[in-house]
Amino acid sequence: MSSRSCGWLRIWCGCPAAGGLDSYEPVLDCAESWLEERGLPYRRLYDSDKGSVGLLVEVAGGRPGPWWALDACLDTAPYGDEDAWSFVPTAGDVVDGWLRGRGAADSKLAAATFVHLAEDLHRNADRLTGGVSVLLDVDEHTGAFGGARAYLADADTQRPGGVMIGYPGYDEVVVGGRGLWRATVTVHAPAGHSGSSRHVTGAISRAARLVAFLDQAQLPAADGRFPLPAKVTVTAISGGSGFSVTPDRVDLNVDVRLTPAFDGDAAAALVHEAARRVDAEMPGPASTAVAEVACWPPFRLAPTDEPAASLLRAAGRLGVEVATKTAGPSNIGNLLASHGVPATAGFGVPYEGLHGIDERARLAELPLVYATYHRALLDLLKADASARPEVSVLD
C-alpha cells in the first residue's frame, strides 16, 4: 500500500460514522473525494427519509455480460465504553502492522480495497465482459441496511449476478446463513392492584406462559440440506412499573432463525399458535397480537455457485487456504437472497475487537486478499489476457 493510499485510508477510519449516532456525510464526502480524484464513475444513493445512504461505483466492461458487485459498509458499530479502549476509537493509525480504530476491520479496510480494485479494473474496462459495481453503503450497523436497500431499489442500477461482501476474516468465506423472522407480540390483561383481594392474571404471567410455549417448541434439527438448526428466542420483554400495579400490557420481541426446513410461514405459525394457546388457557380482555417486523430467507451457495466458486478458486490458486461456512447470524446476504441475488460474506484480513474494544485489522495479509478478489473478478468478468496485468497491490 502506498503512503498516499495509506493516508486516505487513515482519514476514512478517522471519520466517526457510528450507525444511527453520527452523521454519515463526513465519511461519504471523504470517499467521494477519493473517487473524484481518480476519475472513477460513481453516484450517490439516497433514501427518501434518511438522505444519503451510500456511494455506488459502476465500471462497465467493453462487452455485454453479467454484472457483479462488491459491497463494504462505511458506517460502524458504536464505540461502547471509550474509556475501556487503549487508544482513541477514531485513531486511524497503523501500529505494529495493525490498522487501529472503529471500522478498521468492519469494514472500511474492505471499502478501500474494493475501490482500489475498481480503479484497477477501470484502466482496462474495454477488455472486460459485463461490469462491476462497488457499493459503499451506510445505515448497515443500524440493522436497517438503508444503503443496500437503496441499491436494490434503484431502477438505474445494473442488477448483479452475485455480490461479494467485504466482511473481515482470513480463514473462511461465508456462503450461507440462517434466515430470520421477527415479530413483536403484545399480551393484554386487566390492570389491577397487587394487594387486591380479587385475583387477576396479569400480563406478565400471561407473557411468561407464552415464553414457556416458545421455549418448549420442537424445531427441525440440522440436516443434509443445511448444517444449522432452526432456533427461536425471546430477545426483549417490557411492561409494568413499580410494585403495586399489575400491568395491563406486556410487549415481547421474538426472533426466529430460519432454515430450509423451517421457513417464515412455519415461524409465523409457531408464534401465532403459542399466542392462541395462551389466550385459550389464560383468557384476557383482548387477543394476543402478533406483528411481523421482518422476514429474510436462509441462503446457502454450493462451492460451484458463483460468485463463491470464483472467489474460492482464486484463493486456492494463490495458496490461501479458505474454508466455507454457513453462519448462524444473518447478514446482508440474507437481504440479497430475498431479492434472488447470491452472495458471499467475508474473506478479508485477520482482525480483533470487532464490535468490541480496541478494534484493529492486520495488514500483512492485505496483498493476498486484494489479489484474491482481483483474480476472482477477472474470472467473473471473463477478462482477456491483456486485461490481466500483474497486480500492483493498492498502489
Short mmCIF file of C-alpha atoms in Angstrom, two decimals:
data_model
loop_
_atom_site.label_atom_id
_atom_site.label_comp_id
_atom_site.label_asym_id
_atom_site.label_seq_id
_atom_site.Cartn_x
_atom_site.Cartn_y
_atom_site.Cartn_z
CA MET A 1 0.00 0.00 0.00
CA SER A 2 1.48 3.35 -0.98
CA SER A 3 1.89 6.12 1.58
CA ARG A 4 -0.68 8.17 -0.35
CA SER A 5 -3.25 5.36 -0.21
CA CYS A 6 -2.48 4.83 3.48
CA GLY A 7 -3.16 8.49 4.12
CA TRP A 8 -6.62 8.29 2.58
CA LEU A 9 -7.43 5.11 4.48
CA ARG A 10 -6.45 6.71 7.77
CA ILE A 11 -8.75 9.63 7.01
CA TRP A 12 -11.62 7.23 6.25
CA CYS A 13 -11.03 5.40 9.53
CA GLY A 14 -10.76 8.68 11.40
CA CYS A 15 -14.25 9.78 10.33
CA PRO A 16 -16.79 8.98 13.06
CA ALA A 17 -19.63 7.05 11.42
CA ALA A 18 -21.35 5.04 14.17
CA GLY A 19 -24.60 3.64 12.79
CA GLY A 20 -27.62 5.61 13.96
CA LEU A 21 -25.49 8.02 16.02
CA ASP A 22 -23.18 10.01 13.75
CA SER A 23 -23.84 11.86 10.52
CA TYR A 24 -22.71 9.79 7.54
CA GLU A 25 -21.86 12.84 5.45
CA PRO A 26 -18.19 13.22 6.54
CA VAL A 27 -17.21 9.65 5.66
CA LEU A 28 -19.24 9.73 2.42
CA ASP A 29 -17.64 13.05 1.48
CA CYS A 30 -14.20 11.62 2.17
CA ALA A 31 -14.82 8.56 -0.03
CA GLU A 32 -16.39 10.76 -2.69
CA SER A 33 -13.28 12.95 -2.80
CA TRP A 34 -11.11 9.87 -3.31
CA LEU A 35 -13.30 8.69 -6.20
CA GLU A 36 -13.36 12.12 -7.83
CA GLU A 37 -9.59 12.44 -7.61
CA ARG A 38 -9.20 9.21 -9.56
CA GLY A 39 -11.90 9.88 -12.12
CA LEU A 40 -13.99 6.84 -11.25
CA PRO A 41 -17.65 6.83 -12.30
CA TYR A 42 -19.86 6.96 -9.23
CA ARG A 43 -23.09 8.37 -7.88
CA ARG A 44 -24.80 8.74 -4.51
CA LEU A 45 -27.68 6.60 -3.37
CA TYR A 46 -30.50 8.17 -1.38
CA ASP A 47 -33.29 7.22 0.95
CA SER A 48 -36.33 9.48 0.94
CA ASP A 49 -36.26 9.73 4.75
CA LYS A 50 -32.57 9.32 5.61
CA GLY A 51 -30.85 11.21 2.81
CA SER A 52 -27.52 9.86 1.53
CA VAL A 53 -27.14 6.16 2.28
CA GLY A 54 -24.25 5.15 0.05
CA LEU A 55 -21.97 5.60 -2.92
CA LEU A 56 -22.14 3.36 -5.97
CA VAL A 57 -19.19 2.94 -8.33
CA GLU A 58 -20.04 1.31 -11.66
CA VAL A 59 -17.33 0.11 -14.06
CA ALA A 60 -18.84 -1.07 -17.35
CA GLY A 61 -16.89 -3.52 -19.48
CA GLY A 62 -16.46 -3.21 -23.21
CA ARG A 63 -18.52 -6.32 -23.94
CA PRO A 64 -22.04 -7.16 -22.74
CA GLY A 65 -22.39 -9.70 -19.97
CA PRO A 66 -23.36 -10.21 -16.31
CA TRP A 67 -22.52 -7.63 -13.69
CA TRP A 68 -21.00 -8.45 -10.32
CA ALA A 69 -20.85 -6.38 -7.15
CA LEU A 70 -18.58 -5.76 -4.19
CA ASP A 71 -20.11 -4.38 -1.00
CA ALA A 72 -18.48 -2.88 2.09
CA CYS A 73 -20.03 -0.57 4.65
CA LEU A 74 -18.59 2.78 5.67
CA ASP A 75 -20.61 3.12 8.85
CA THR A 76 -19.52 1.34 12.00
CA ALA A 77 -20.71 -0.14 15.25
CA PRO A 78 -20.86 2.30 18.20
CA TYR A 79 -17.74 2.66 20.33
CA GLY A 80 -19.16 1.40 23.59
CA ASP A 81 -17.19 2.44 26.67
CA GLU A 82 -14.46 4.65 25.19
CA ASP A 83 -12.60 4.63 28.50
CA ALA A 84 -12.09 0.88 28.06
CA TRP A 85 -10.19 1.41 24.80
CA SER A 86 -6.40 1.55 24.96
CA PHE A 87 -6.41 4.01 22.03
CA VAL A 88 -8.82 6.55 20.62
CA PRO A 89 -11.61 4.78 18.66
CA THR A 90 -11.02 7.15 15.72
CA ALA A 91 -7.24 6.61 15.76
CA GLY A 92 -6.97 5.53 12.11
CA ASP A 93 -3.25 4.82 12.55
CA VAL A 94 -1.03 1.83 11.84
CA VAL A 95 0.88 0.36 14.80
CA ASP A 96 2.97 -2.81 14.53
CA GLY A 97 1.28 -3.71 11.25
CA TRP A 98 -2.28 -3.23 12.54
CA LEU A 99 -4.71 -0.58 11.35
CA ARG A 100 -6.43 0.66 14.51
CA GLY A 101 -9.84 2.18 15.12
CA ARG A 102 -13.55 1.52 14.92
CA GLY A 103 -14.36 0.34 11.42
CA ALA A 104 -10.82 -0.72 10.59
CA ALA A 105 -12.00 -4.32 10.33
CA ASP A 106 -15.73 -3.79 9.76
CA SER A 107 -15.48 -2.66 7.06
CA LYS A 108 -13.59 0.45 5.98
CA LEU A 109 -10.47 -1.50 5.02
CA ALA A 110 -12.60 -3.64 2.70
CA ALA A 111 -14.18 -0.48 1.28
CA ALA A 112 -10.72 0.90 0.50
CA THR A 113 -9.68 -2.40 -1.04
CA PHE A 114 -12.75 -2.54 -3.26
CA VAL A 115 -12.42 0.98 -4.65
CA HIS A 116 -8.77 0.29 -5.47
CA LEU A 117 -9.96 -2.81 -7.33
CA ALA A 118 -12.47 -0.67 -9.21
CA GLU A 119 -9.69 1.74 -10.17
CA ASP A 120 -7.53 -1.14 -11.38
CA LEU A 121 -10.36 -2.65 -13.46
CA HIS A 122 -11.38 0.74 -14.84
CA ARG A 123 -7.99 1.08 -16.54
CA ASN A 124 -8.76 -1.94 -18.75
CA ALA A 125 -12.56 -1.79 -18.76
CA ASP A 126 -12.85 -2.18 -22.54
CA ARG A 127 -11.38 -5.70 -22.24
CA LEU A 128 -13.93 -6.85 -19.66
CA THR A 129 -17.24 -8.64 -20.19
CA GLY A 130 -20.16 -7.29 -18.17
CA GLY A 131 -19.26 -4.95 -15.37
CA VAL A 132 -18.56 -4.50 -11.69
CA SER A 133 -20.28 -2.31 -9.11
CA VAL A 134 -18.81 -1.28 -5.77
CA LEU A 135 -21.38 -0.38 -3.12
CA LEU A 136 -20.09 1.71 -0.22
CA ASP A 137 -23.15 1.68 2.00
CA VAL A 138 -24.10 3.21 5.32
CA ASP A 139 -27.00 2.54 7.66
CA GLU A 140 -25.73 -1.06 7.86
CA HIS A 141 -24.91 -1.25 11.55
CA THR A 142 -28.38 0.00 12.48
CA GLY A 143 -29.77 -3.23 11.02
CA ALA A 144 -31.90 -1.18 8.61
CA PHE A 145 -29.47 -1.73 5.70
CA GLY A 146 -30.57 1.53 4.10
CA GLY A 147 -27.69 1.61 1.61
CA ALA A 148 -28.21 -1.96 0.42
CA ARG A 149 -31.97 -1.42 0.15
CA ALA A 150 -31.46 1.76 -1.89
CA TYR A 151 -29.09 -0.14 -4.19
CA LEU A 152 -31.61 -2.91 -4.76
CA ALA A 153 -34.46 -0.45 -5.29
CA ASP A 154 -32.62 1.84 -7.73
CA ALA A 155 -34.12 1.39 -11.19
CA ASP A 156 -30.89 2.57 -12.85
CA THR A 157 -28.67 0.03 -11.08
CA GLN A 158 -27.25 -2.89 -13.01
CA ARG A 159 -28.71 -5.97 -11.33
CA PRO A 160 -25.73 -8.12 -10.23
CA GLY A 161 -25.33 -11.81 -10.90
CA GLY A 162 -23.82 -12.03 -7.42
CA VAL A 163 -22.31 -9.95 -4.62
CA MET A 164 -19.14 -10.38 -2.55
CA ILE A 165 -19.49 -8.66 0.85
CA GLY A 166 -16.25 -7.48 2.40
CA TYR A 167 -16.58 -8.60 6.00
CA PRO A 168 -13.20 -9.43 7.60
CA GLY A 169 -11.75 -12.84 8.41
CA TYR A 170 -8.93 -14.59 6.59
CA ASP A 171 -9.77 -18.27 7.10
CA GLU A 172 -13.40 -18.53 5.99
CA VAL A 173 -15.84 -17.45 3.33
CA VAL A 174 -19.44 -17.32 4.49
CA VAL A 175 -21.52 -18.95 1.75
CA GLY A 176 -24.78 -19.23 3.68
CA GLY A 177 -26.67 -18.09 6.70
CA ARG A 178 -29.82 -18.78 8.65
CA GLY A 179 -32.69 -16.51 7.78
CA LEU A 180 -34.78 -14.64 10.29
CA TRP A 181 -38.41 -13.99 11.16
CA ARG A 182 -39.05 -11.31 13.75
CA ALA A 183 -42.21 -10.09 15.42
CA THR A 184 -43.41 -8.05 18.34
CA VAL A 185 -46.01 -9.83 20.47
CA THR A 186 -48.39 -7.84 22.68
CA VAL A 187 -50.07 -9.58 25.63
CA HIS A 188 -53.06 -7.97 27.36
CA ALA A 189 -54.63 -8.36 30.80
CA PRO A 190 -56.79 -6.32 33.20
CA ALA A 191 -54.80 -3.83 35.24
CA GLY A 192 -55.07 -4.16 38.99
CA HIS A 193 -53.56 -3.57 42.40
CA SER A 194 -51.10 -6.22 43.52
CA GLY A 195 -52.63 -6.15 47.01
CA SER A 196 -56.23 -6.58 45.90
CA SER A 197 -58.27 -9.49 47.29
CA ARG A 198 -59.54 -10.10 43.76
CA HIS A 199 -57.23 -12.40 41.80
CA VAL A 200 -56.20 -11.13 38.38
CA THR A 201 -53.95 -13.00 35.96
CA GLY A 202 -51.60 -10.22 34.94
CA ALA A 203 -50.00 -9.54 31.59
CA ILE A 204 -46.60 -10.58 32.92
CA SER A 205 -47.92 -14.01 33.91
CA ARG A 206 -49.55 -14.42 30.52
CA ALA A 207 -46.33 -13.31 28.80
CA ALA A 208 -44.31 -15.78 30.85
CA ARG A 209 -46.61 -18.56 29.69
CA LEU A 210 -46.10 -17.51 26.09
CA VAL A 211 -42.32 -17.59 26.57
CA ALA A 212 -42.63 -21.10 28.03
CA PHE A 213 -44.58 -22.30 25.00
CA LEU A 214 -41.92 -20.91 22.66
CA ASP A 215 -39.05 -22.35 24.71
CA GLN A 216 -40.69 -25.79 24.56
CA ALA A 217 -41.23 -25.72 20.80
CA GLN A 218 -39.77 -28.64 18.86
CA LEU A 219 -37.89 -27.24 15.87
CA PRO A 220 -36.23 -29.08 12.96
CA ALA A 221 -32.65 -30.13 13.52
CA ALA A 222 -29.80 -29.63 11.07
CA ASP A 223 -29.97 -31.92 8.07
CA GLY A 224 -28.21 -32.62 4.81
CA ARG A 225 -29.63 -29.53 3.18
CA PHE A 226 -28.48 -27.09 5.86
CA PRO A 227 -25.90 -27.58 8.63
CA LEU A 228 -27.62 -25.48 11.33
CA PRO A 229 -30.92 -26.00 13.17
CA ALA A 230 -33.80 -23.54 13.41
CA LYS A 231 -33.94 -21.51 16.61
CA VAL A 232 -36.47 -19.35 18.46
CA THR A 233 -35.50 -16.75 21.08
CA VAL A 234 -37.42 -14.13 23.03
CA THR A 235 -34.96 -11.23 22.97
CA ALA A 236 -36.83 -8.46 24.82
CA ILE A 237 -39.74 -8.06 27.20
CA SER A 238 -41.19 -4.83 28.57
CA GLY A 239 -44.14 -3.82 30.69
CA GLY A 240 -45.11 -2.76 34.15
CA SER A 241 -43.61 -0.32 36.63
CA GLY A 242 -43.29 -0.05 40.38
CA PHE A 243 -44.51 -2.73 42.79
CA SER A 244 -48.19 -2.23 43.45
CA VAL A 245 -49.77 -2.30 39.96
CA THR A 246 -50.14 -5.36 37.75
CA PRO A 247 -49.72 -4.12 34.16
CA ASP A 248 -52.38 -4.43 31.50
CA ARG A 249 -49.85 -4.91 28.69
CA VAL A 250 -46.52 -6.61 28.04
CA ASP A 251 -44.58 -6.44 24.76
CA LEU A 252 -42.10 -9.09 23.64
CA ASN A 253 -39.62 -9.31 20.78
CA VAL A 254 -39.43 -12.75 19.21
CA ASP A 255 -36.53 -13.69 16.94
CA VAL A 256 -36.73 -16.95 14.94
CA ARG A 257 -33.75 -18.17 12.91
CA LEU A 258 -34.89 -19.89 9.74
CA THR A 259 -33.60 -22.83 7.72
CA PRO A 260 -34.90 -24.52 4.56
CA ALA A 261 -36.78 -26.95 6.83
CA PHE A 262 -38.37 -24.15 8.87
CA ASP A 263 -39.27 -21.07 6.84
CA GLY A 264 -41.03 -17.80 7.60
CA ASP A 265 -44.50 -19.32 7.28
CA ALA A 266 -43.57 -22.01 9.80
CA ALA A 267 -42.17 -19.38 12.19
CA ALA A 268 -45.33 -17.29 11.93
CA ALA A 269 -47.48 -20.37 12.53
CA LEU A 270 -45.42 -21.29 15.61
CA VAL A 271 -45.77 -17.88 17.26
CA HIS A 272 -49.44 -17.46 16.37
CA GLU A 273 -50.16 -20.92 17.81
CA ALA A 274 -48.35 -20.02 21.04
CA ALA A 275 -50.46 -16.85 21.25
CA ARG A 276 -53.65 -18.86 20.64
CA ARG A 277 -52.74 -21.34 23.39
CA VAL A 278 -52.11 -18.55 25.90
CA ASP A 279 -55.46 -16.93 25.06
CA ALA A 280 -57.25 -20.28 25.45
CA GLU A 281 -55.52 -21.29 28.68
CA MET A 282 -55.36 -17.86 30.33
CA PRO A 283 -58.07 -15.68 28.75
CA GLY A 284 -57.51 -11.94 28.67
CA PRO A 285 -59.54 -8.86 27.72
CA ALA A 286 -58.09 -8.87 24.19
CA SER A 287 -56.42 -11.40 21.94
CA THR A 288 -52.65 -11.59 21.97
CA ALA A 289 -51.40 -9.62 18.95
CA VAL A 290 -48.52 -10.71 16.71
CA ALA A 291 -47.00 -8.06 14.43
CA GLU A 292 -44.37 -9.29 11.97
CA VAL A 293 -41.35 -6.99 11.74
CA ALA A 294 -39.04 -8.71 9.25
CA CYS A 295 -38.62 -11.94 7.33
CA TRP A 296 -35.47 -12.90 5.43
CA PRO A 297 -34.90 -16.33 3.90
CA PRO A 298 -31.94 -18.57 4.67
CA PHE A 299 -29.38 -18.94 1.91
CA ARG A 300 -26.56 -21.29 1.06
CA LEU A 301 -24.36 -21.44 -2.02
CA ALA A 302 -22.76 -24.62 -3.27
CA PRO A 303 -18.99 -24.48 -3.91
CA THR A 304 -19.80 -24.44 -7.64
CA ASP A 305 -22.18 -21.47 -7.39
CA GLU A 306 -20.95 -18.01 -8.34
CA PRO A 307 -19.53 -15.83 -7.00
CA ALA A 308 -18.34 -18.32 -4.36
CA ALA A 309 -16.72 -20.58 -6.95
CA SER A 310 -14.51 -17.87 -8.42
CA LEU A 311 -13.53 -16.49 -5.02
CA LEU A 312 -12.58 -19.92 -3.65
CA ARG A 313 -10.76 -20.86 -6.86
CA ALA A 314 -8.77 -17.61 -6.79
CA ALA A 315 -7.76 -18.15 -3.18
CA GLY A 316 -6.62 -21.68 -3.95
CA ARG A 317 -4.51 -20.55 -6.89
CA LEU A 318 -2.76 -18.05 -4.66
CA GLY A 319 -2.10 -20.66 -1.98
CA VAL A 320 -4.61 -19.29 0.52
CA GLU A 321 -6.49 -22.00 2.44
CA VAL A 322 -10.07 -20.86 2.89
CA ALA A 323 -12.94 -22.90 4.32
CA THR A 324 -16.61 -22.31 3.61
CA LYS A 325 -19.01 -21.54 6.43
CA THR A 326 -22.75 -21.30 6.96
CA ALA A 327 -23.32 -18.60 9.57
CA GLY A 328 -25.77 -18.63 12.43
CA PRO A 329 -26.30 -14.85 12.45
CA SER A 330 -27.96 -13.24 9.45
CA ASN A 331 -26.30 -10.63 7.26
CA ILE A 332 -26.85 -8.62 4.09
CA GLY A 333 -26.54 -11.90 2.19
CA ASN A 334 -30.00 -12.81 3.50
CA LEU A 335 -31.41 -9.50 2.28
CA LEU A 336 -29.84 -10.12 -1.13
CA ALA A 337 -31.20 -13.67 -1.16
CA SER A 338 -34.70 -12.30 -0.67
CA HIS A 339 -34.16 -10.47 -3.98
CA GLY A 340 -32.77 -13.54 -5.72
CA VAL A 341 -29.14 -12.32 -5.63
CA PRO A 342 -26.49 -14.85 -4.44
CA ALA A 343 -23.79 -13.54 -2.13
CA THR A 344 -20.68 -14.43 -0.20
CA ALA A 345 -19.71 -12.68 3.02
CA GLY A 346 -16.23 -12.45 4.36
CA PHE A 347 -12.75 -13.18 3.25
CA GLY A 348 -10.71 -10.29 4.43
CA VAL A 349 -7.83 -9.58 6.75
CA PRO A 350 -7.48 -11.00 10.27
CA TYR A 351 -8.97 -8.78 12.96
CA GLU A 352 -9.51 -8.22 16.66
CA GLY A 353 -12.10 -6.31 18.67
CA LEU A 354 -14.91 -6.43 16.11
CA HIS A 355 -17.87 -4.53 17.67
CA GLY A 356 -15.89 -4.55 20.91
CA ILE A 357 -12.99 -2.51 22.24
CA ASP A 358 -9.65 -1.90 20.52
CA GLU A 359 -10.83 -2.87 17.05
CA ARG A 360 -7.95 -3.38 14.65
CA ALA A 361 -7.16 -5.14 11.36
CA ARG A 362 -3.86 -6.76 10.40
CA LEU A 363 -2.35 -5.51 7.15
CA ALA A 364 0.18 -8.31 6.46
CA GLU A 365 -2.42 -10.41 4.62
CA LEU A 366 -3.88 -7.48 2.67
CA PRO A 367 -1.87 -8.06 -0.55
CA LEU A 368 -3.18 -11.63 -0.82
CA VAL A 369 -6.74 -10.53 -0.01
CA TYR A 370 -6.53 -7.91 -2.74
CA ALA A 371 -5.01 -10.32 -5.24
CA THR A 372 -7.67 -12.94 -4.49
CA TYR A 373 -10.56 -10.58 -5.20
CA HIS A 374 -8.74 -9.21 -8.24
CA ARG A 375 -8.29 -12.66 -9.73
CA ALA A 376 -11.86 -13.70 -8.90
CA LEU A 377 -13.24 -10.60 -10.62
CA LEU A 378 -11.14 -11.14 -13.72
CA ASP A 379 -12.56 -14.65 -13.96
CA LEU A 380 -16.13 -13.43 -13.45
CA LEU A 381 -15.65 -10.62 -15.97
CA LYS A 382 -14.06 -13.02 -18.47
CA ALA A 383 -11.18 -10.66 -18.99
CA ASP A 384 -8.89 -11.35 -21.95
CA ALA A 385 -5.19 -11.84 -21.38
CA SER A 386 -4.33 -8.18 -21.98
CA ALA A 387 -6.54 -7.19 -19.04
CA ARG A 388 -4.63 -9.44 -16.63
CA PRO A 389 -1.52 -7.48 -15.59
CA GLU A 390 0.46 -8.37 -12.54
CA VAL A 391 -1.34 -6.93 -9.56
CA SER A 392 0.20 -3.82 -8.07
CA VAL A 393 -1.38 -4.13 -4.67
CA LEU A 394 -3.16 -0.93 -3.58
CA ASP A 395 -0.51 1.27 -5.11
#
